[in-house]
Structure formats: C-alpha cells, structure tokens
Short mmCIF file of C-alpha atoms in Angstrom, two decimals:
data_model
loop_
_atom_site.label_atom_id
_atom_site.label_comp_id
_atom_site.label_asym_id
_atom_site.label_seq_id
_atom_site.Cartn_x
_atom_site.Cartn_y
_atom_site.Cartn_z
CA MET Q 1 32.61 -85.90 -60.72
CA HIS Q 2 29.84 -83.29 -60.64
CA GLN Q 3 29.05 -83.28 -56.92
CA LEU Q 4 31.00 -84.24 -53.82
CA ASN Q 5 29.46 -87.02 -51.75
CA TYR Q 6 29.76 -85.73 -48.17
CA HIS Q 7 28.73 -89.08 -46.73
CA HIS Q 8 31.76 -90.70 -48.34
CA LEU Q 9 33.90 -87.72 -47.38
CA TYR Q 10 32.96 -88.21 -43.72
CA TYR Q 11 33.98 -91.88 -43.85
CA PHE Q 12 37.33 -90.87 -45.35
CA TYR Q 13 37.74 -88.11 -42.73
CA LEU Q 14 37.26 -90.53 -39.83
CA ILE Q 15 39.65 -93.10 -41.33
CA ALA Q 16 42.34 -90.44 -41.73
CA ARG Q 17 41.73 -88.94 -38.30
CA GLU Q 18 41.62 -92.26 -36.44
CA GLY Q 19 44.44 -93.84 -38.41
CA SER Q 20 42.71 -97.05 -39.47
CA ILE Q 21 39.56 -98.48 -41.02
CA ALA Q 22 38.89 -100.56 -37.91
CA SER Q 23 38.94 -97.53 -35.60
CA ALA Q 24 36.66 -95.56 -37.90
CA ALA Q 25 34.25 -98.51 -38.08
CA LYS Q 26 33.95 -98.58 -34.27
CA LEU Q 27 32.99 -94.90 -34.20
CA LEU Q 28 30.46 -95.39 -36.98
CA HIS Q 29 29.06 -98.62 -35.49
CA VAL Q 30 29.44 -100.45 -38.79
CA THR Q 31 31.69 -103.23 -40.01
CA PRO Q 32 35.21 -102.55 -41.32
CA GLN Q 33 34.10 -104.02 -44.66
CA THR Q 34 31.43 -101.31 -44.96
CA VAL Q 35 33.95 -98.55 -44.23
CA SER Q 36 36.47 -100.05 -46.67
CA GLY Q 37 33.79 -100.21 -49.37
CA GLN Q 38 32.80 -96.57 -48.81
CA LEU Q 39 36.42 -95.50 -49.07
CA SER Q 40 36.91 -97.41 -52.33
CA THR Q 41 33.78 -95.84 -53.79
CA PHE Q 42 34.94 -92.37 -52.75
CA GLU Q 43 38.38 -92.84 -54.29
CA LYS Q 44 36.80 -94.05 -57.55
CA GLN Q 45 34.54 -91.00 -57.64
CA LEU Q 46 37.49 -88.67 -57.11
CA GLY Q 47 39.70 -90.52 -59.54
CA TYR Q 48 42.58 -90.61 -57.07
CA SER Q 49 43.91 -92.92 -54.41
CA LEU Q 50 44.07 -91.06 -51.09
CA PHE Q 51 46.16 -93.49 -49.06
CA ASP Q 52 49.39 -95.39 -49.55
CA ARG Q 53 48.96 -98.89 -48.20
CA VAL Q 54 52.14 -100.23 -46.54
CA SER Q 55 52.13 -103.50 -44.57
CA LYS Q 56 48.35 -103.32 -44.10
CA ARG Q 57 48.60 -99.78 -42.71
CA LEU Q 58 47.19 -96.65 -44.34
CA TYR Q 59 49.24 -93.49 -44.84
CA LEU Q 60 47.82 -90.33 -46.38
CA ASN Q 61 49.48 -89.49 -49.68
CA SER Q 62 49.73 -85.93 -51.06
CA LYS Q 63 46.18 -86.01 -52.47
CA GLY Q 64 44.89 -87.51 -49.24
CA LYS Q 65 46.51 -84.78 -47.14
CA LEU Q 66 44.87 -82.13 -49.30
CA VAL Q 67 41.44 -83.75 -49.02
CA TYR Q 68 41.87 -84.28 -45.27
CA GLN Q 69 42.81 -80.64 -44.75
CA HIS Q 70 39.58 -79.45 -46.37
CA ALA Q 71 37.48 -82.20 -44.80
CA SER Q 72 38.73 -81.14 -41.36
CA GLU Q 73 37.59 -77.57 -41.99
CA ILE Q 74 34.21 -78.71 -43.32
CA PHE Q 75 33.33 -80.97 -40.41
CA GLN Q 76 34.75 -78.65 -37.76
CA LYS Q 77 32.58 -75.86 -39.13
CA GLY Q 78 29.62 -78.22 -39.20
CA ALA Q 79 30.14 -79.16 -35.55
CA ARG Q 80 30.51 -75.50 -34.66
CA LEU Q 81 27.25 -74.67 -36.47
CA VAL Q 82 25.38 -77.31 -34.48
CA GLU Q 83 26.89 -75.92 -31.26
CA LEU Q 84 25.76 -72.38 -32.14
CA LEU Q 85 22.25 -73.50 -33.05
CA HIS Q 86 21.87 -75.17 -29.66
CA ALA Q 87 23.38 -72.30 -27.69
CA ASP Q 88 21.23 -70.48 -25.14
CA ASN Q 89 22.17 -67.11 -26.57
CA GLU Q 90 23.03 -65.65 -29.94
CA THR Q 91 26.56 -64.61 -29.05
CA ILE Q 92 28.93 -66.13 -31.57
CA VAL Q 93 31.94 -67.64 -29.81
CA GLN Q 94 34.85 -68.60 -32.03
CA THR Q 95 37.71 -70.89 -31.06
CA PHE Q 96 41.37 -70.07 -31.50
CA VAL Q 97 43.94 -72.82 -30.99
CA ILE Q 98 47.50 -71.89 -29.98
CA GLY Q 99 50.34 -74.40 -30.03
CA ILE Q 100 53.33 -73.76 -27.75
CA THR Q 101 56.53 -75.74 -28.26
CA ASP Q 102 58.20 -77.41 -25.29
CA ALA Q 103 61.17 -75.04 -25.43
CA ILE Q 104 59.12 -71.87 -24.94
CA PRO Q 105 58.99 -70.64 -21.32
CA LYS Q 106 55.33 -70.66 -20.32
CA VAL Q 107 55.49 -67.25 -18.70
CA LEU Q 108 56.77 -65.81 -21.97
CA ALA Q 109 53.88 -67.40 -23.86
CA TYR Q 110 51.55 -65.88 -21.26
CA ASP Q 111 53.11 -62.46 -21.80
CA PHE Q 112 52.57 -62.80 -25.55
CA VAL Q 113 48.91 -63.81 -25.33
CA HIS Q 114 47.23 -62.51 -22.17
CA ALA Q 115 46.49 -58.95 -23.37
CA THR Q 116 44.80 -60.24 -26.54
CA MET Q 117 42.92 -62.86 -24.54
CA ALA Q 118 41.63 -60.25 -22.07
CA LEU Q 119 40.16 -58.21 -24.92
CA SER Q 120 38.56 -61.16 -26.73
CA GLY Q 121 35.52 -62.12 -24.70
CA ASN Q 122 33.85 -63.86 -27.62
CA VAL Q 123 36.80 -66.20 -28.22
CA ARG Q 124 37.49 -69.57 -26.63
CA PHE Q 125 41.25 -70.01 -26.50
CA ILE Q 126 42.60 -73.56 -26.63
CA PHE Q 127 46.26 -74.14 -25.77
CA ARG Q 128 48.24 -77.15 -26.99
CA GLU Q 129 51.79 -78.03 -25.98
CA GLY Q 130 54.15 -80.39 -27.79
CA PRO Q 131 57.20 -80.88 -30.02
CA PHE Q 132 57.74 -78.46 -32.89
CA ASP Q 133 57.18 -81.01 -35.67
CA SER Q 134 53.97 -82.32 -34.12
CA LEU Q 135 52.46 -78.85 -33.72
CA ILE Q 136 53.43 -77.86 -37.26
CA SER Q 137 51.75 -81.01 -38.58
CA ASP Q 138 48.56 -80.01 -36.77
CA LEU Q 139 48.90 -76.49 -38.16
CA ALA Q 140 49.15 -77.91 -41.68
CA VAL Q 141 45.72 -79.57 -41.36
CA ASN Q 142 44.15 -76.54 -39.62
CA HIS Q 143 43.91 -78.14 -36.19
CA ILE Q 144 46.01 -75.26 -34.81
CA ASP Q 145 45.71 -71.57 -35.71
CA LEU Q 146 49.03 -70.29 -34.36
CA VAL Q 147 52.27 -71.88 -33.14
CA ILE Q 148 54.68 -70.06 -30.81
CA ALA Q 149 58.19 -71.49 -31.21
CA ASP Q 150 61.89 -70.78 -30.85
CA ARG Q 151 62.45 -71.31 -34.58
CA GLY Q 152 60.66 -70.55 -37.80
CA ILE Q 153 59.80 -72.66 -40.81
CA ALA Q 154 62.92 -73.97 -42.54
CA PRO Q 155 63.58 -72.47 -46.00
CA GLY Q 156 62.25 -74.67 -48.78
CA THR Q 157 59.66 -76.38 -46.58
CA GLN Q 158 56.56 -77.25 -48.60
CA LEU Q 159 54.13 -75.85 -46.06
CA ASN Q 160 51.46 -73.26 -46.71
CA ALA Q 161 52.42 -71.15 -43.69
CA ASN Q 162 53.92 -67.85 -42.61
CA SER Q 163 56.66 -67.35 -40.01
CA TYR Q 164 56.70 -64.08 -38.05
CA PHE Q 165 59.90 -63.13 -36.26
CA LEU Q 166 58.79 -61.78 -32.89
CA GLY Q 167 62.12 -60.73 -31.43
CA GLU Q 168 65.01 -62.04 -29.41
CA SER Q 169 66.42 -62.06 -25.91
CA HIS Q 170 69.86 -62.45 -24.37
CA LEU Q 171 70.48 -65.34 -21.98
CA SER Q 172 70.69 -65.12 -18.21
CA PHE Q 173 72.08 -67.84 -15.93
CA PHE Q 174 70.49 -68.85 -12.65
CA ALA Q 175 71.37 -71.00 -9.66
CA ALA Q 176 69.71 -72.04 -6.43
CA LYS Q 177 70.74 -69.46 -3.83
CA SER Q 178 72.61 -72.09 -1.85
CA GLN Q 179 74.65 -72.98 -4.97
CA VAL Q 180 75.83 -69.45 -5.89
CA ASN Q 181 79.63 -69.18 -6.17
CA HIS Q 182 80.55 -65.94 -4.40
CA HIS Q 183 84.30 -66.43 -4.85
CA GLN Q 184 84.59 -66.21 -8.63
CA ALA Q 185 83.13 -63.76 -11.13
CA PHE Q 186 80.78 -64.82 -13.89
CA PRO Q 187 81.32 -66.43 -16.38
CA ARG Q 188 84.45 -68.08 -14.89
CA SER Q 189 82.18 -69.25 -12.07
CA LEU Q 190 80.65 -71.73 -14.54
CA ASN Q 191 83.85 -73.80 -14.57
CA GLY Q 192 83.27 -77.15 -12.92
CA VAL Q 193 79.67 -76.49 -11.83
CA SER Q 194 76.75 -78.78 -12.60
CA LEU Q 195 74.85 -77.46 -15.63
CA LEU Q 196 71.34 -78.20 -16.85
CA LEU Q 197 70.89 -77.78 -20.60
CA PRO Q 198 67.83 -77.44 -22.82
CA GLY Q 199 67.33 -80.43 -25.13
CA ILE Q 200 69.10 -80.71 -28.46
CA LYS Q 201 65.91 -79.59 -30.25
CA SER Q 202 66.13 -76.19 -28.59
CA GLY Q 203 67.28 -73.38 -30.83
CA ILE Q 204 70.05 -72.30 -28.43
CA THR Q 205 71.67 -75.55 -27.31
CA LEU Q 206 74.32 -75.78 -30.01
CA GLY Q 207 75.16 -72.09 -29.70
CA LEU Q 208 75.42 -72.39 -25.93
CA THR Q 209 77.78 -75.37 -25.98
CA SER Q 210 79.91 -73.65 -28.64
CA TRP Q 211 80.08 -70.50 -26.49
CA LEU Q 212 81.25 -72.53 -23.49
CA GLU Q 213 84.02 -74.15 -25.53
CA ALA Q 214 85.10 -70.85 -27.12
CA ASN Q 215 85.41 -69.28 -23.67
CA GLN Q 216 87.21 -72.32 -22.24
CA LEU Q 217 84.47 -72.97 -19.75
CA TYR Q 218 83.97 -76.58 -18.72
CA PRO Q 219 80.91 -77.17 -16.55
CA ARG Q 220 79.66 -80.69 -15.84
CA ILE Q 221 76.51 -81.26 -17.88
CA VAL Q 222 74.27 -83.40 -15.69
CA ALA Q 223 70.96 -83.35 -17.57
CA GLU Q 224 69.13 -82.14 -20.68
CA PHE Q 225 65.45 -81.20 -20.79
CA ASP Q 226 63.04 -80.71 -23.67
CA ASP Q 227 60.56 -79.14 -21.25
CA SER Q 228 61.80 -75.72 -20.11
CA ALA Q 229 59.58 -75.68 -17.02
CA LEU Q 230 60.94 -79.02 -15.79
CA LEU Q 231 64.49 -77.75 -16.31
CA LYS Q 232 63.80 -74.76 -14.04
CA VAL Q 233 62.27 -76.95 -11.34
CA PHE Q 234 65.41 -79.09 -11.15
CA GLY Q 235 67.54 -75.95 -11.19
CA SER Q 236 65.57 -74.45 -8.31
CA GLU Q 237 66.17 -77.62 -6.29
CA GLY Q 238 69.94 -77.26 -6.62
CA PHE Q 239 70.67 -79.82 -9.31
CA GLY Q 240 72.57 -77.32 -11.42
CA VAL Q 241 72.93 -73.92 -13.02
CA PHE Q 242 70.50 -73.22 -15.88
CA CYS Q 243 69.74 -70.46 -18.34
CA ALA Q 244 66.58 -68.68 -19.45
CA PRO Q 245 65.77 -65.66 -21.62
CA SER Q 246 66.75 -62.38 -19.96
CA ALA Q 247 63.31 -61.06 -20.94
CA ILE Q 248 61.82 -63.14 -18.09
CA ALA Q 249 64.78 -63.02 -15.69
CA SER Q 250 62.91 -61.27 -12.87
CA HIS Q 251 60.01 -63.72 -13.08
CA VAL Q 252 62.34 -66.75 -13.06
CA ALA Q 253 64.22 -65.43 -10.04
CA ASP Q 254 61.05 -64.72 -8.07
CA PHE Q 255 58.94 -67.71 -9.06
CA TYR Q 256 61.66 -70.36 -8.68
CA ASN Q 257 63.45 -68.64 -5.78
CA VAL Q 258 66.80 -68.65 -7.57
CA ALA Q 259 69.50 -66.04 -8.12
CA CYS Q 260 70.56 -64.60 -11.46
CA ILE Q 261 74.34 -65.07 -11.56
CA GLY Q 262 75.06 -63.43 -14.90
CA GLU Q 263 74.03 -62.64 -18.46
CA ILE Q 264 75.65 -63.25 -21.83
CA THR Q 265 74.98 -61.15 -24.91
CA ASP Q 266 76.87 -63.34 -27.38
CA ILE Q 267 73.87 -65.69 -27.69
CA THR Q 268 70.30 -64.63 -28.29
CA GLU Q 269 67.20 -66.79 -28.12
CA ARG Q 270 64.85 -66.03 -30.98
CA PHE Q 271 61.07 -66.38 -30.99
CA TYR Q 272 58.59 -66.89 -33.80
CA ALA Q 273 54.88 -67.12 -34.45
CA ILE Q 274 53.85 -69.49 -37.24
CA THR Q 275 50.41 -69.53 -38.82
CA GLY Q 276 48.73 -70.89 -41.93
CA LYS Q 277 48.51 -68.47 -44.83
CA ASN Q 278 44.73 -68.61 -44.56
CA ARG Q 279 45.10 -67.10 -41.07
CA ALA Q 280 47.60 -64.41 -42.12
CA GLN Q 281 45.12 -61.53 -41.73
CA HIS Q 282 43.35 -62.95 -38.67
CA SER Q 283 42.88 -60.17 -36.10
CA LEU Q 284 43.99 -62.41 -33.21
CA VAL Q 285 47.18 -63.39 -35.04
CA ASN Q 286 48.00 -59.75 -35.71
CA SER Q 287 47.27 -58.78 -32.11
CA ILE Q 288 49.45 -61.51 -30.57
CA VAL Q 289 52.32 -60.83 -32.98
CA ALA Q 290 52.18 -57.10 -32.23
CA GLU Q 291 52.10 -57.70 -28.44
CA ALA Q 292 55.03 -60.13 -28.57
CA ARG Q 293 57.14 -57.76 -30.66
CA THR Q 294 56.46 -54.93 -28.22
CA LEU Q 295 57.44 -57.05 -25.22
CA LEU Q 296 60.68 -58.20 -26.87
CA GLY Q 297 61.53 -54.67 -27.93
#
C-alpha cells in the first residue's frame, strides 16, 4: 500500500466509534451494504483484518485498536482545524480532557486543577467522570488527556501510558452532628454505629475493613457507594458515619454540615494522575501534577 485512503479510513473510524455498520451507515446516509463494502476494501488495502466478528457483532482486534487510535487523532485534528478556520478571531484554543474516577472527591479534583485552569485562558477544559476502566479505555484511544484516580496502572498492563504518584492522605471520619457519640472516644465510638463505605472498587475499602477487624471494631455497614459525593450526602443526612481524605476534612465538615469525629493514620488514600506517553511532556499535565503534589505535601 503506497498511500492511505482517508475516505475508507473515515468509514472504518465511524464503524469503530459507533459500534456497528448499521449505525455508521445512518450517520453517512448510505446503505449498510455500502459501508460494509468500504470496510472490506480498506482491510484488503491494509492487508489486515481490523475487527473480530463474533455472533454478527464487530469487535476491534489489536490491529483495529491501533488504527482506531490514529484515526481518532486524525479526524479530531481535522474537526479542530475546521473550527479554527471558522473562528471569529485568530486565538488558538486547545482542548484538554480530564477524566475523574468516581472515587475521587470532587473538591480534591478541583484543588488539583483550578490553579492551572485559571492560568490557561486559551484552553477549553472538558471534564469526564466515570469508572476507572472506562476512563483508561478512553485514554488509550486519546479521547482523554489525563485521568485523576485513586490507583495507578497495574504492573504489566499493556498500555502506552504513564502513572504519576501525586501523594497520599490519612483518613478522617465524619458524622452528622446529631449522630456524634459524645460518650465514647474514637475509634471505639465506631462500635455498633451505622457505617457508609466506599464501593469495592475504591483503593481504600479493603484496607479499611481490615483495619476495623484488626482493631476489633464492628460497625453496621448499611451501604456502599461508588460515587464519593453521594456517600457524603447520605452521611450528612444521618444515615451513617463515613470517611474522607484528611486533606479535605475542613471542606467536608463545612460543606456537608457534619462533624469530624476522628482520624486514622494507619490507612492512607493514594492519588495518581495517568496520561498517555504522548502527553508526558504536555505543559498542562506537568502543571496539574506539580499542583497536586504541592497540595498533598
């Protein structure tokens, strides 16, 4: 193959993005047979099959994922070029997409990012929230520039990405003011109380339950939450004691009108920034990482 056919590449890109030939055909206002034919021609030109076909469904194989990654960059840059050409001024505005996992307290993410955002007037920041695996998948195909998470990339993962350890924080426990036990000192005051836990995907849940057992503390676990903000709302309404990073203890107490009843130093919540290797030297990545590390000490 001497030259890439971008027309065929665009058909492939839409099929991969939309998840099916039929969906791509609707966007292109052509028949599914036309789209299928263009895909077959493109695969023949490349000399590789790009999809695994299982029960009439298409799944990107390793070659397909590679082509899709580059196709995404090509067509995103093309769309951005058109946007710039039609702009009323010549100021170049870049976009920077940040993924925040469900377990990350939103105020902490704000603390990490707001200083960089305030100094970047020519940048449009786009924030995405979701499960760790989903955000990392989007990072892998360059739909996200940076992911803020409570864990890094697992060793041995075949992902072209860098994990930056930002720092860690001890854990503080909170309760609605009407629920505070004034008759027993922390942490014995946790015995028998209703407790709200972060979901099992959180980086601290297993350590927290192990700590409770090791200290012979037996609260009544009434709910688990993947979303840290929702957990705090239920805690503020008196449904149970909950924990949050000590780094944001004052904010949690003020914003949710709860009382901090104690802190434990045996468990630390760790925070990471994850970015593709092609973004490793990006000035915004470096700025956010530096700000987060400063805040976490």
